[in-house]
């Protein structure tokens, strides 16, 4: 086998402007460099960490050499190949994708002094922080790095240590007059002669002073050892849920599987898949959208795993213990990993793992701006991973995303119907200007009398309000795109702005207004009508939410609980929203409202015969999906085409000039550009959005990568790329 003369190295620098670079492999390193190895290289005279993503027999026009190979830090070549595929599909820089697969907390400890100059305050071999080196050397730091006098030192978080008591060899001391020390020693023997001191002191009726006295007598030794990873042992095996076990058997065959099942059954389904993986000698990776959902799934998994099998949670808030879980998963000693999106690309030590995505359509499965992770939905990461590793993937959702449901090759298991379904009352609000109907108010009053609880769903921040006619309920639409116009009469797709209108073009009514009832307005109306202030559940705020008979809240926190009755005061702001996925979100929210209601669901609307509304309250997802997928196919939207959103931060004139001079000329045939238009409010006042659309998803992603590469080299602009964005 010919040894490589050069290597392609992806530097761990988060920018679109820096593709993998070629570096020479010096003779001394040629037998110790391979794909996935972490290396130290120089970029413009400064030390950088990088990952080898390819080997070259020639020099590849490289001029700089690889300086060092980091011992014990390596990604499997298959994991590197997966990261490259993810980078292509996500149109993302390679660095954050690789970091998602690397051990957490990998960073730069500082510099090792190799050749100190006269006047330096450090000795040879001393470790110096980057801040101290920059403060002392200033502009000379670059030359010191380039000449090798300072050597970059990478770091991983040091594992926590715990104190352990270990029996000393030899006969024990005479403890007849020290009963507490004797009790400690007996408890330590019962534990096998070695255990953590905090556990020992909880068990024996003695103090730390007694423990130190035993150590002074030589009866035991007190040691500091690395804390073991927080792996939890199986408690069972209890038999898994029969229906869930059947779904898990499907995933064992490989490929992509969907199981439509109520949200409350998802922990049992994930546990059944984990049990199937462990019984076949494989590992399982279960991914949830939010940290709060991890504990119920971990406990469900423990109940079905046999003793000796292990499960562990994984999320960004675990601190240094996260590294220990990563190592156990990568080594194959951990059986089941239950985590958030931060765990999606962690290498697993055993072949063909089983993957499970809980609550698949949840938008929290995608990393937003400023958050850890890859800006691609977990469903796409799992799809790519299942194909690369030849494992199976099971998606759990009561209402799956259309991006998944319409994907070729997806196999669906027989759906699990809800255990109960509430009575549904649809209130026709046409001709009424009141925010709450008599039916909704009476439902709240009767709940107050009977001691029952009502949840009232208000708008969440971020939904674009459509402009609707209060007479007939029809929204004003863009004549070009046929999408509902947002407040301000602007089209969210083409950016076109319509002139102000005094009357509805359909019925001639002059009562035009933005749809949507905000949470605070609903609380005011209910307080005035009921004579009691309702509770609140919204945006992390909770006011009397546990005891108030009537609680108003935004959808996510409110509908995560169960209520005797649920009221949706304004379904039209969902059904007629300006976003392209408004109807999909509307169906999901109305269906979730029905799942949360024990006895009755009340929906107010000016469109009582809307097919999306009817399908949601009748639990008829297939008919909704057929109709909506047909509409998306006609528009060329995912899953039938590629859509890429590029968000640019900068002054308007700079953004428009950059788009026209850098993006539009580089477009290939078949790729359409829209914009720039002001980005959604969450993007900030200087945010602009460009949409790239193509009938071929791969063509849109390639166009997004080329555009990001060109735009990221333009000073003064910040660039973010999203493939198949949630908000359009």
Tab-separated table of N, CA and C in Angstrom, residues 103 195 326 368 441 496 533:
chain	number	residue	atom	x	y	z
A	103	UNK	N	-15.852	14.402	20.150
A	103	UNK	CA	-16.118	14.473	21.591
A	103	UNK	C	-16.491	15.888	22.007
A	195	UNK	N	-15.632	1.394	47.626
A	195	UNK	CA	-16.840	2.122	47.199
A	195	UNK	C	-16.623	3.616	47.401
A	326	UNK	N	-20.252	9.996	25.876
A	326	UNK	CA	-19.790	9.921	24.483
A	326	UNK	C	-18.806	8.769	24.319
A	368	UNK	N	-31.422	25.962	15.872
A	368	UNK	CA	-31.656	27.322	15.426
A	368	UNK	C	-30.389	28.149	15.491
A	441	UNK	N	-67.607	30.721	26.151
A	441	UNK	CA	-67.729	31.298	27.484
A	441	UNK	C	-68.526	30.391	28.409
A	496	UNK	N	-43.828	40.585	-2.738
A	496	UNK	CA	-44.666	41.625	-3.331
A	496	UNK	C	-45.608	42.239	-2.315
A	533	UNK	N	-59.588	36.032	37.058
A	533	UNK	CA	-58.444	36.090	36.151
A	533	UNK	C	-57.960	34.685	35.819
